[in-house]
XYZ file of C-alpha atoms in Angstrom:
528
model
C 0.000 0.000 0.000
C 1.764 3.177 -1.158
C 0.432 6.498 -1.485
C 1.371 6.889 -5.314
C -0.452 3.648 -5.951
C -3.892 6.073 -5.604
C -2.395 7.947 -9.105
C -1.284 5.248 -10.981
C -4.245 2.975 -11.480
C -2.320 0.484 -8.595
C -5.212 1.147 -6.118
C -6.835 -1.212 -4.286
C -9.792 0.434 -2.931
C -11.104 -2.343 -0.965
C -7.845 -3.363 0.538
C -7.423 0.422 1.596
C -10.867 0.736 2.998
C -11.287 -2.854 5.018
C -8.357 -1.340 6.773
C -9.776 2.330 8.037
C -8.393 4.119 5.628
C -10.512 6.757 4.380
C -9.778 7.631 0.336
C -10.736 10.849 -1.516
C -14.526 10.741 -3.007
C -13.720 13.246 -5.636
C -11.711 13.088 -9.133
C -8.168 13.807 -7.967
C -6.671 14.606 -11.403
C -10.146 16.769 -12.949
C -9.409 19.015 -9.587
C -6.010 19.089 -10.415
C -6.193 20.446 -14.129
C -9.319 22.816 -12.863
C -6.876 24.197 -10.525
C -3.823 24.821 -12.850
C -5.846 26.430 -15.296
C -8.017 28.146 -12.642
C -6.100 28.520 -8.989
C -7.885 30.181 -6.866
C -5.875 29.630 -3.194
C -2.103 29.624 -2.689
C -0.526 28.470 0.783
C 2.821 29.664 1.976
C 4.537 27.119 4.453
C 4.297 23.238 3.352
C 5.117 22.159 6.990
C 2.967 19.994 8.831
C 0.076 21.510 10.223
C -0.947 22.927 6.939
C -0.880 19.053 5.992
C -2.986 17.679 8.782
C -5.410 20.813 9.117
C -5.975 23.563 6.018
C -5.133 21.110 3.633
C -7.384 18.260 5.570
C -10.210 20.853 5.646
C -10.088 21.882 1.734
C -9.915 17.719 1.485
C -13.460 17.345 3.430
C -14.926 20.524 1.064
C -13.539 18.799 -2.384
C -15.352 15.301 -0.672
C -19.042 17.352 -0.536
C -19.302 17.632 -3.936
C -19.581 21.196 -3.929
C -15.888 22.562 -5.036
C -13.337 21.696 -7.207
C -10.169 23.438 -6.735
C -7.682 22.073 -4.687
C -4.586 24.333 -2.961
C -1.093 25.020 -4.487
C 1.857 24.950 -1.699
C 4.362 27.495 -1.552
C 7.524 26.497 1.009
C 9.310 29.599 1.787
C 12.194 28.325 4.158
C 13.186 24.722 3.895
C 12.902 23.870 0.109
C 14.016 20.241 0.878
C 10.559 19.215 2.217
C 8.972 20.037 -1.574
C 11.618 17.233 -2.524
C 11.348 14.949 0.059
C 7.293 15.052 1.089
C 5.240 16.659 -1.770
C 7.381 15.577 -4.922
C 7.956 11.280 -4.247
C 3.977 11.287 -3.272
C 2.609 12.723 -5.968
C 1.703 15.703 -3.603
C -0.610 12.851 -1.932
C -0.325 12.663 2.289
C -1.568 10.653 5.348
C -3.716 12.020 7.941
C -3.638 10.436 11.167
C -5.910 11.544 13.509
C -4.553 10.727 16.955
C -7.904 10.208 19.347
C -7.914 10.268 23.170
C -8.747 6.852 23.557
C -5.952 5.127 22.231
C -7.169 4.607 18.824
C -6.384 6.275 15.626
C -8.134 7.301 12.010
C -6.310 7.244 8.846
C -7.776 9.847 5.732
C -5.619 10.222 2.747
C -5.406 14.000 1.702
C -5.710 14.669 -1.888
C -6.204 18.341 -1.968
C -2.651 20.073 -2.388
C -2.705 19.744 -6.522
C 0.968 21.187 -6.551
C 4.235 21.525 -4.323
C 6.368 24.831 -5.361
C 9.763 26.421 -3.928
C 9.143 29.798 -3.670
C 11.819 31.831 -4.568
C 13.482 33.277 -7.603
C 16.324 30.619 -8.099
C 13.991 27.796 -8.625
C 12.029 27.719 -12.095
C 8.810 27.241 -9.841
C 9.205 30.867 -9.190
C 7.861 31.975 -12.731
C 4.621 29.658 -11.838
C 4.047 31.429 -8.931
C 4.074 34.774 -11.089
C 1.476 33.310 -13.270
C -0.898 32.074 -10.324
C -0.489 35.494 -9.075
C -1.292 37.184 -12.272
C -4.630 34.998 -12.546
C -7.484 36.912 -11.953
C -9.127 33.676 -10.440
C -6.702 33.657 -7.435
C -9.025 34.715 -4.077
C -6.391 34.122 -1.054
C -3.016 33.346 -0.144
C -2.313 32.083 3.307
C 0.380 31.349 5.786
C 1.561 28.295 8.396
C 5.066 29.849 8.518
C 5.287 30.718 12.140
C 5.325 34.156 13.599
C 9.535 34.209 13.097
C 8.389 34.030 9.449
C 7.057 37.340 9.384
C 9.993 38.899 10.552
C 12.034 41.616 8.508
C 15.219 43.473 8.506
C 17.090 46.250 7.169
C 19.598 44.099 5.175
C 16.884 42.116 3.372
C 14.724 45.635 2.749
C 17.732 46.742 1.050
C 17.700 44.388 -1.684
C 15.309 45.607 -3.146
C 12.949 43.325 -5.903
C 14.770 40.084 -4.768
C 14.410 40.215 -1.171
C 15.311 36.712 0.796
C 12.854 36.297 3.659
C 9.122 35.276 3.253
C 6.953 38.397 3.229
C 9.736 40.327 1.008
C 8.700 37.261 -1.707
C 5.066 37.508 -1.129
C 5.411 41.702 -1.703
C 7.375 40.660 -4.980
C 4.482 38.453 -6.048
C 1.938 41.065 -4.565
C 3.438 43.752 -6.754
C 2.780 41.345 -10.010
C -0.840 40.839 -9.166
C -0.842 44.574 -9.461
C 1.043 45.141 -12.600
C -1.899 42.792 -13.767
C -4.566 45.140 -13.257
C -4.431 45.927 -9.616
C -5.938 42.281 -8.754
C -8.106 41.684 -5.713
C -6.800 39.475 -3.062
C -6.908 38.180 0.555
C -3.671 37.628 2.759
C -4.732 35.373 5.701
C -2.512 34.035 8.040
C -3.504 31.303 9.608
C -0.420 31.001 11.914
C -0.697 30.696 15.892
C -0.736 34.150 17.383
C -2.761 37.011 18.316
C -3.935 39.623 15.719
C -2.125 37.124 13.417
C -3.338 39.503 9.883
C -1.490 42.567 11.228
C 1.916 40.570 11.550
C 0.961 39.829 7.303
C 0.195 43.473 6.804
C 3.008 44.851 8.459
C 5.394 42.652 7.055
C 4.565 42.789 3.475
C 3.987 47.147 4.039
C 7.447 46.813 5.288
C 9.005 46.003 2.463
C 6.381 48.035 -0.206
C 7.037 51.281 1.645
C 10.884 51.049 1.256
C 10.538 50.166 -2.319
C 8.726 53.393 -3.017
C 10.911 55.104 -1.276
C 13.874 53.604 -3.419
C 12.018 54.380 -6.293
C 12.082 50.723 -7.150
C 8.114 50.744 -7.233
C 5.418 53.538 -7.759
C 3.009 54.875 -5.210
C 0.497 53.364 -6.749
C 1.617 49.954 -5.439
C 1.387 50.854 -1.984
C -2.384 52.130 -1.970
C -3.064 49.485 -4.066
C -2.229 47.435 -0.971
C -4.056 49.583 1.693
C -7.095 49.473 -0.123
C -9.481 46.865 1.680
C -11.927 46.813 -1.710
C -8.493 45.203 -3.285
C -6.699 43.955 -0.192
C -7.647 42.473 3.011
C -5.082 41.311 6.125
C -8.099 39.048 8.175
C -7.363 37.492 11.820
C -7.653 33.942 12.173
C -7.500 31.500 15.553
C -6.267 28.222 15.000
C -5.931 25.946 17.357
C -4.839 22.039 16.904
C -1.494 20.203 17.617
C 0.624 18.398 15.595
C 3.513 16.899 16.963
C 6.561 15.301 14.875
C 5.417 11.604 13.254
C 5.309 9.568 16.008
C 7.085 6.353 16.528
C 3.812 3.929 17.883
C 1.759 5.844 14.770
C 4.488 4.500 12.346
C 4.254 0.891 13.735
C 0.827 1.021 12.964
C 0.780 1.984 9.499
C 3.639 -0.642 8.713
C 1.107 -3.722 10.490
C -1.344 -2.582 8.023
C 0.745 -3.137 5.331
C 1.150 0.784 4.400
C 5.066 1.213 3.235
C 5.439 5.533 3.221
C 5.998 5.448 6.800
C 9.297 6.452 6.875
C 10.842 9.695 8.906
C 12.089 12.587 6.763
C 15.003 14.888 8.301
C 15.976 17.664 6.198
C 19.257 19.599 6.825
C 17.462 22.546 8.142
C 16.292 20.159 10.753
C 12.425 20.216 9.690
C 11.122 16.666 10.889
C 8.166 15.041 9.117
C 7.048 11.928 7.222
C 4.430 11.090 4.069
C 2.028 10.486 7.191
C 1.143 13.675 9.042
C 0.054 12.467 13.111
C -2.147 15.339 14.577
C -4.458 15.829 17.663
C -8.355 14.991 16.811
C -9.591 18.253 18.046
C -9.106 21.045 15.774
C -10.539 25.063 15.671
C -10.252 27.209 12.630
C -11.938 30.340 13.233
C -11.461 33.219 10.248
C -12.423 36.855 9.917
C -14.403 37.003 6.950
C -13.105 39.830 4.912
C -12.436 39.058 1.545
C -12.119 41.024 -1.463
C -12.273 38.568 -4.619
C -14.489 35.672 -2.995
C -13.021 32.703 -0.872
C -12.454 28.382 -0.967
C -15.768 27.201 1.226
C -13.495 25.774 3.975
C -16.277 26.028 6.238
C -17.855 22.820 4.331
C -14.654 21.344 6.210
C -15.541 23.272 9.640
C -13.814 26.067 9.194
C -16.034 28.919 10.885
C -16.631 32.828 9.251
C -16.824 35.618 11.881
C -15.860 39.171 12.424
C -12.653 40.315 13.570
C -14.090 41.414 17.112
C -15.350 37.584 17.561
C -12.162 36.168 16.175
C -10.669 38.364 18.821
C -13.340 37.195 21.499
C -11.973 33.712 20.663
C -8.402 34.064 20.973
C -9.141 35.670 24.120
C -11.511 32.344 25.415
C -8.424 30.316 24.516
C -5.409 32.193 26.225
C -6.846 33.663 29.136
C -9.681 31.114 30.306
C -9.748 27.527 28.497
C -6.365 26.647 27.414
C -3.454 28.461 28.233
C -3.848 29.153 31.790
C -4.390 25.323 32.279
C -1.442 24.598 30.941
C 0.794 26.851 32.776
C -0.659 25.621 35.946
C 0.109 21.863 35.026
C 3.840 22.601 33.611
C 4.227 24.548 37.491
C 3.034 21.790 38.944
C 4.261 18.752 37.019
C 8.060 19.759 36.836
C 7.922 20.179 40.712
C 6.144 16.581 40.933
C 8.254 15.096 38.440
C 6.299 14.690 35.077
C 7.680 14.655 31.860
C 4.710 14.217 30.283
C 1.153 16.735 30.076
C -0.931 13.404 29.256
C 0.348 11.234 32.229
C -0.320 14.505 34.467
C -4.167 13.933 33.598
C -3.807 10.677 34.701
C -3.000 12.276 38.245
C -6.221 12.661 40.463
C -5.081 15.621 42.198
C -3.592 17.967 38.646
C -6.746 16.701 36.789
C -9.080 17.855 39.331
C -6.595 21.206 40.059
C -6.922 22.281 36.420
C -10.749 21.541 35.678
C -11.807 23.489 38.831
C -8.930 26.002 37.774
C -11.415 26.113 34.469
C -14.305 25.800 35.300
C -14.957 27.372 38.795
C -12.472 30.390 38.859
C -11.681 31.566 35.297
C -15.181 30.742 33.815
C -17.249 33.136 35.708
C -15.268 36.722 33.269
C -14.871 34.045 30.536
C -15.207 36.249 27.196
C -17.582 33.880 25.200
C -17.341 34.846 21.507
C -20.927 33.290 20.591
C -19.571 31.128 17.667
C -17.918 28.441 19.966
C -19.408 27.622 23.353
C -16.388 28.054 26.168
C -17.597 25.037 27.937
C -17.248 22.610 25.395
C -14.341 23.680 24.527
C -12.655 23.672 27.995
C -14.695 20.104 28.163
C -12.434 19.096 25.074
C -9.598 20.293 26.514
C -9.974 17.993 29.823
C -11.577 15.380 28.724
C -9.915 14.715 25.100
C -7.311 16.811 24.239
C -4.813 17.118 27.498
C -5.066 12.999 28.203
C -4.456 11.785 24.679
C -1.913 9.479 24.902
C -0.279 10.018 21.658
C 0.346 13.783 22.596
C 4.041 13.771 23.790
C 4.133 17.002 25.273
C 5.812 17.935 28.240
C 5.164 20.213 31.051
C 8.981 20.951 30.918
C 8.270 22.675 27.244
C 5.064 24.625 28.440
C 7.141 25.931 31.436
C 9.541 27.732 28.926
C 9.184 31.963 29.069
C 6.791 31.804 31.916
C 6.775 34.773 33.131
C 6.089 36.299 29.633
C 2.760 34.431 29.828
C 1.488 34.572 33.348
C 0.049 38.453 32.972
C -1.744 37.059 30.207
C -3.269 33.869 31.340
C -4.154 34.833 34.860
C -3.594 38.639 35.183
C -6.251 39.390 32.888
C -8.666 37.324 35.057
C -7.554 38.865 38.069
C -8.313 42.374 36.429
C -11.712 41.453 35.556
C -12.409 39.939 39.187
C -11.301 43.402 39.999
C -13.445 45.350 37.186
C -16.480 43.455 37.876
C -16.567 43.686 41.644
C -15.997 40.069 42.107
C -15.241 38.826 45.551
C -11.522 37.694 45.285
C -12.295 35.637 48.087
C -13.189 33.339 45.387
C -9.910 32.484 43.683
C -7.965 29.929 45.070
C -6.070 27.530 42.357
C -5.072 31.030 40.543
C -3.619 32.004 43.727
C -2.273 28.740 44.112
C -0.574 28.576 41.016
C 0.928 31.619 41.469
C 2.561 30.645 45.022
C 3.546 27.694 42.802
C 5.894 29.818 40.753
C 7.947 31.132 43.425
C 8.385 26.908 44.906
C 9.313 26.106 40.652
C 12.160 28.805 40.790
C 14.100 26.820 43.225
C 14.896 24.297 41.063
C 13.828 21.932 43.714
C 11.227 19.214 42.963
C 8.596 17.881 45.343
C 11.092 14.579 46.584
C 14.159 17.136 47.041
C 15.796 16.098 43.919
C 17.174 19.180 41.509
C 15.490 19.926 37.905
C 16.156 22.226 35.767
C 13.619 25.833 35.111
C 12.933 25.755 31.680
C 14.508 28.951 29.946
C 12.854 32.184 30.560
C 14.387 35.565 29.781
C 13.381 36.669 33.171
C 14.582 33.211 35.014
C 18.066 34.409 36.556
C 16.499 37.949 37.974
C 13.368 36.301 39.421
C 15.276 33.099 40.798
C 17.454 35.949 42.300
C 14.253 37.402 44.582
C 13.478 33.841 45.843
C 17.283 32.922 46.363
C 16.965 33.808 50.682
C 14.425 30.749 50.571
C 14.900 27.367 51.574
C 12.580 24.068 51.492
C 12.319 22.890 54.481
C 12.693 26.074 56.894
C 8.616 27.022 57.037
C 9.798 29.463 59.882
C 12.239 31.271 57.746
C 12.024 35.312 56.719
C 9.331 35.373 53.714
C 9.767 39.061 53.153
C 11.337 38.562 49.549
C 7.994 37.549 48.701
C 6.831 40.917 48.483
C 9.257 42.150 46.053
C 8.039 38.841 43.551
C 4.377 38.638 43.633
C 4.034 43.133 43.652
C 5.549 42.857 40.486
C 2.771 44.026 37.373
C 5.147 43.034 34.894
C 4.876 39.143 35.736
C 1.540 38.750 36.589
C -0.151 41.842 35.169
C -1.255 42.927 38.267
C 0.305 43.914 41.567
C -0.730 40.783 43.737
C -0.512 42.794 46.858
C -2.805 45.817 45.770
C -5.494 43.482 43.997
C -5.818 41.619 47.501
C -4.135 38.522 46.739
C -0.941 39.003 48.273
C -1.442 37.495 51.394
C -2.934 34.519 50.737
C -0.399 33.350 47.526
C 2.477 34.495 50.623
C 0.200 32.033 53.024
C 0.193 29.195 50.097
C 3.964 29.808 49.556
C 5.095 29.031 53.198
C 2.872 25.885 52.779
C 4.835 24.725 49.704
C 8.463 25.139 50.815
C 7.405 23.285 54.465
C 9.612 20.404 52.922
C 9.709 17.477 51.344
C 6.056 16.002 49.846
C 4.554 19.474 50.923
C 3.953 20.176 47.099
C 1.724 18.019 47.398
C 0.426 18.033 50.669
C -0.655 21.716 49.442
C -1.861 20.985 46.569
C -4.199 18.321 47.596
C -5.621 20.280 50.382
C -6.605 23.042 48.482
C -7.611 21.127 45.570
C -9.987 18.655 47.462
C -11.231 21.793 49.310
C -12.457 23.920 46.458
């Protein structure tokens, strides 16, 4: 069983299917040649997650029926996985949907019709001129992470052949309007906040110090600031994809199917012809678009506004996801965990983070109407967090802590404050908070040494806490004061917002000695 097999006239449909594996319901080769002549969506970034989630949801529109263009893959940055995953595969991949119970589901992904290296030394780069030329091209989009937006002053200055990825996409943005001042859509659908302005001011970057080179007219840089030609939307995405995993691969090969091996480039970019991914999966888009758009909502894909795809992003980092985590990585690095799954197992850091959820952050939870916060904290307890195949590690979500803790609990603090809420009510927010100042000692729960994961605050805050030791519950706390009073780690000053105390109170509790981790966090878990 080979992926190319499904081109070739090789297949064996029945074979594929008695086994799980679910094959494309539409003509692979008529949406192919529709989309050549006719292209109407470009992706920059052939990595991973665009295999197991944009491309997977295009794949579930093409199976409705109801479309027939597929998507054409741009790689920016590491032009050896064109080569090495698109090219031998006939641009075919594996989708394998890793579900919390143990069990996995297999979809082969048809809907990438062609692999390209974008840049000017490769002869691709004159088909990405033409695509961009076509007046039947409605969006480009990005997986590139938000380093791939980046810019500097050495790659503005070289003018109309500029290295990094949004230079390229100006380049290809100024032939769409040398072609009649095209219409066109620039969504990123990368991982971070406000992700369309990081687009915008990356590609505006570059176009303003073209004109002012004289390399380009004015007239290319209002062409790009007018929203009736071109629009920068916000997206959330949410769904994890972790490198190919070694249990998935065993798998595949006892079902007979052979492209299951690893791929390593030399830019270190780790994947396989299989793509492994979590089940659960959120795509939410603002829906701005100038020149009309692929129905990736047939795939579940959900149109908003801006505000709402901002009232989402805020659901997911300050109440239902983020916050959780950050409470489990404190925790499990002190009690030893290496891994965020095997924490769930834990009766104590299960029930810690769905009270965490549910009891103190819901109540100022910003609900953005189009996804309901308690399913999707319920999916992040009950499905996504305990899956097995998930390798994450609390030792990774520890990493720049203190960038993320005014964020993911000072924001909830400041509404407790802004609403009039008792603060009497918080207790695991506290808790995780007096947490913080037991993880910067480096000490875990059995008195064995770890190591804080790196933090570009670690060596000044480690420095407050220094005077403490585990063990000495009658020692001088008064360092304390000078940590948790500090806005710019937790957003708020702890002291002034009435929480001072009791995180101080928590934080004796916690350094009493060895096992009083969790001594402490049992009692106030099983008490709330």
């Amino acid at each position: 069983m080979k992926l190319k097999d499904i081109l070739t006239g090789h297949l064996n449909a029945a074979e594929w299917e008695s086994k799980g594996y679910q094959l494309p319901k539409y003509d692979i080769q008529a949406v192919r040649r529709k989309t050549f002549a006719e292209p109407t969506w470009v992706h920059f970034g052939g990595g991973n997650i665009f295999r197991a989630f944009p491309a997977a949801i295009l794949n579930d529109a093409l199976n409705t029926g109801q479309y027939d263009r597929g998507v054409i893959v741009a790689e920016t940055f590491d032009f050896e996985v064109v080569d090495k995953a698109y090219t031998p595969y006939d641009n075919l991949s594996l989708l394998v949907s890793l579900q919390s119970t143990g069990t996995i589901e297999k979809k082969v992904i048809a809907s990438v019709t062609e692999a390209l290296k974008a840049d000017p030394q490769f002869a691709d780069w004159q088909r990405l001129v033409d695509i961009f030329r076509n007046p039947s091209l409605q969006m480009i989009s990005f997986t590139i992470t938000e380093k791939g937006y980046t810019y500097n002053d050495a790659d503005l200055a070289r003018g109309l052949k500029p290295v990094f990825a949004m230079g390229k996409v100006c380049a290809l943005l100024y032939e769409r309007w040398q072609a009649g001042e095209l219409p066109l859509t620039v969504q990123s659908m990368d991982n971070c906040s406000h992700n369309g302005d990081k687009v915008k001011a990356g590609v505006m970057a570059y176009a303003e110090r073209w004109v002012k080179d004289g390399l380009v007219p004015d007239a290319f840089l209002l062409y790009l600031k007018d929203e009736t030609k071109i629009t920068f939307p916000w997206s959330m995405i949410d769904k994890i994809t972790p490198r190919p995993h070694e249990r998935v691969k065993e798998l595949l090969a006892q079902d007979g199917f052979e492209d299951n091996n690893y791929i390593e480039t030399e830019k270190h970019t780790f994947t396989a012809p299989f793509v492994n991914a979590e089940e659960v999966q959120y795509l939410v888009i603002e829906d701005n678009y100038t020149n009309g758009r692929p129905p990736l909502h047939l795939g579940g894909a959900l149109y908003t506004t801006r505000e709402t795809v901002d009232k989402v992003e805020t659901m997911k980092v300050t109440t239902c996801l983020n916050p959780l985590h950050t409470a489990m990585s404190i925790y499990g690095c002190m009690l030893g965990y290496t891994l965020i799954s095997a924490e769930m197992a834990d009766a104590d850091l299960r029930s810690f983070v769905q009270k965490l959820g549910y009891i103190e952050a819901m109540p100022v939870v910003t609900d953005p109407g189009v996804l309901n916060p308690y399913e999707f904290i319920g999916a992040v307890i009950n499905r996504r967090l305990p899956n097995p195949f998930m390798p994450d590690a609390p030792q990774r979500i520890a990493m720049d802590t203190s960038q993320k803790l005014p964020i993911r609990f000072g924001e909830t603090i400041k509404k407790y404050i802004s609403r009039g809420l008792d603060m009497q009510n918080l207790v695991l927010i506290p808790l995780t908070l007096a947490g913080y100042a037991r993880y910067l000692k480096g000490i875990k729960d059995d008195g064995t040494p770890f190591e804080p994961s790196p933090d570009p605050m670690l060596a000044e805050l480690q420095a407050i806490v220094a005077p403490l030791q585990v063990g000495q519950p009658e020692q001088d706390y008064s360092c304390l004061r000078q940590l948790y009073s500090r806005a710019d780690v937790f957003g708020v000053d702890l002291y002034q917002a009435g929480l001072g105390d009791q995180i101080e109170d928590m934080v004796r509790q916690l350094f009493a000695g060895h096992g009083a981790v969790r001594a402490t966090l049992h009692k106030y878990v099983e008490a709330r």
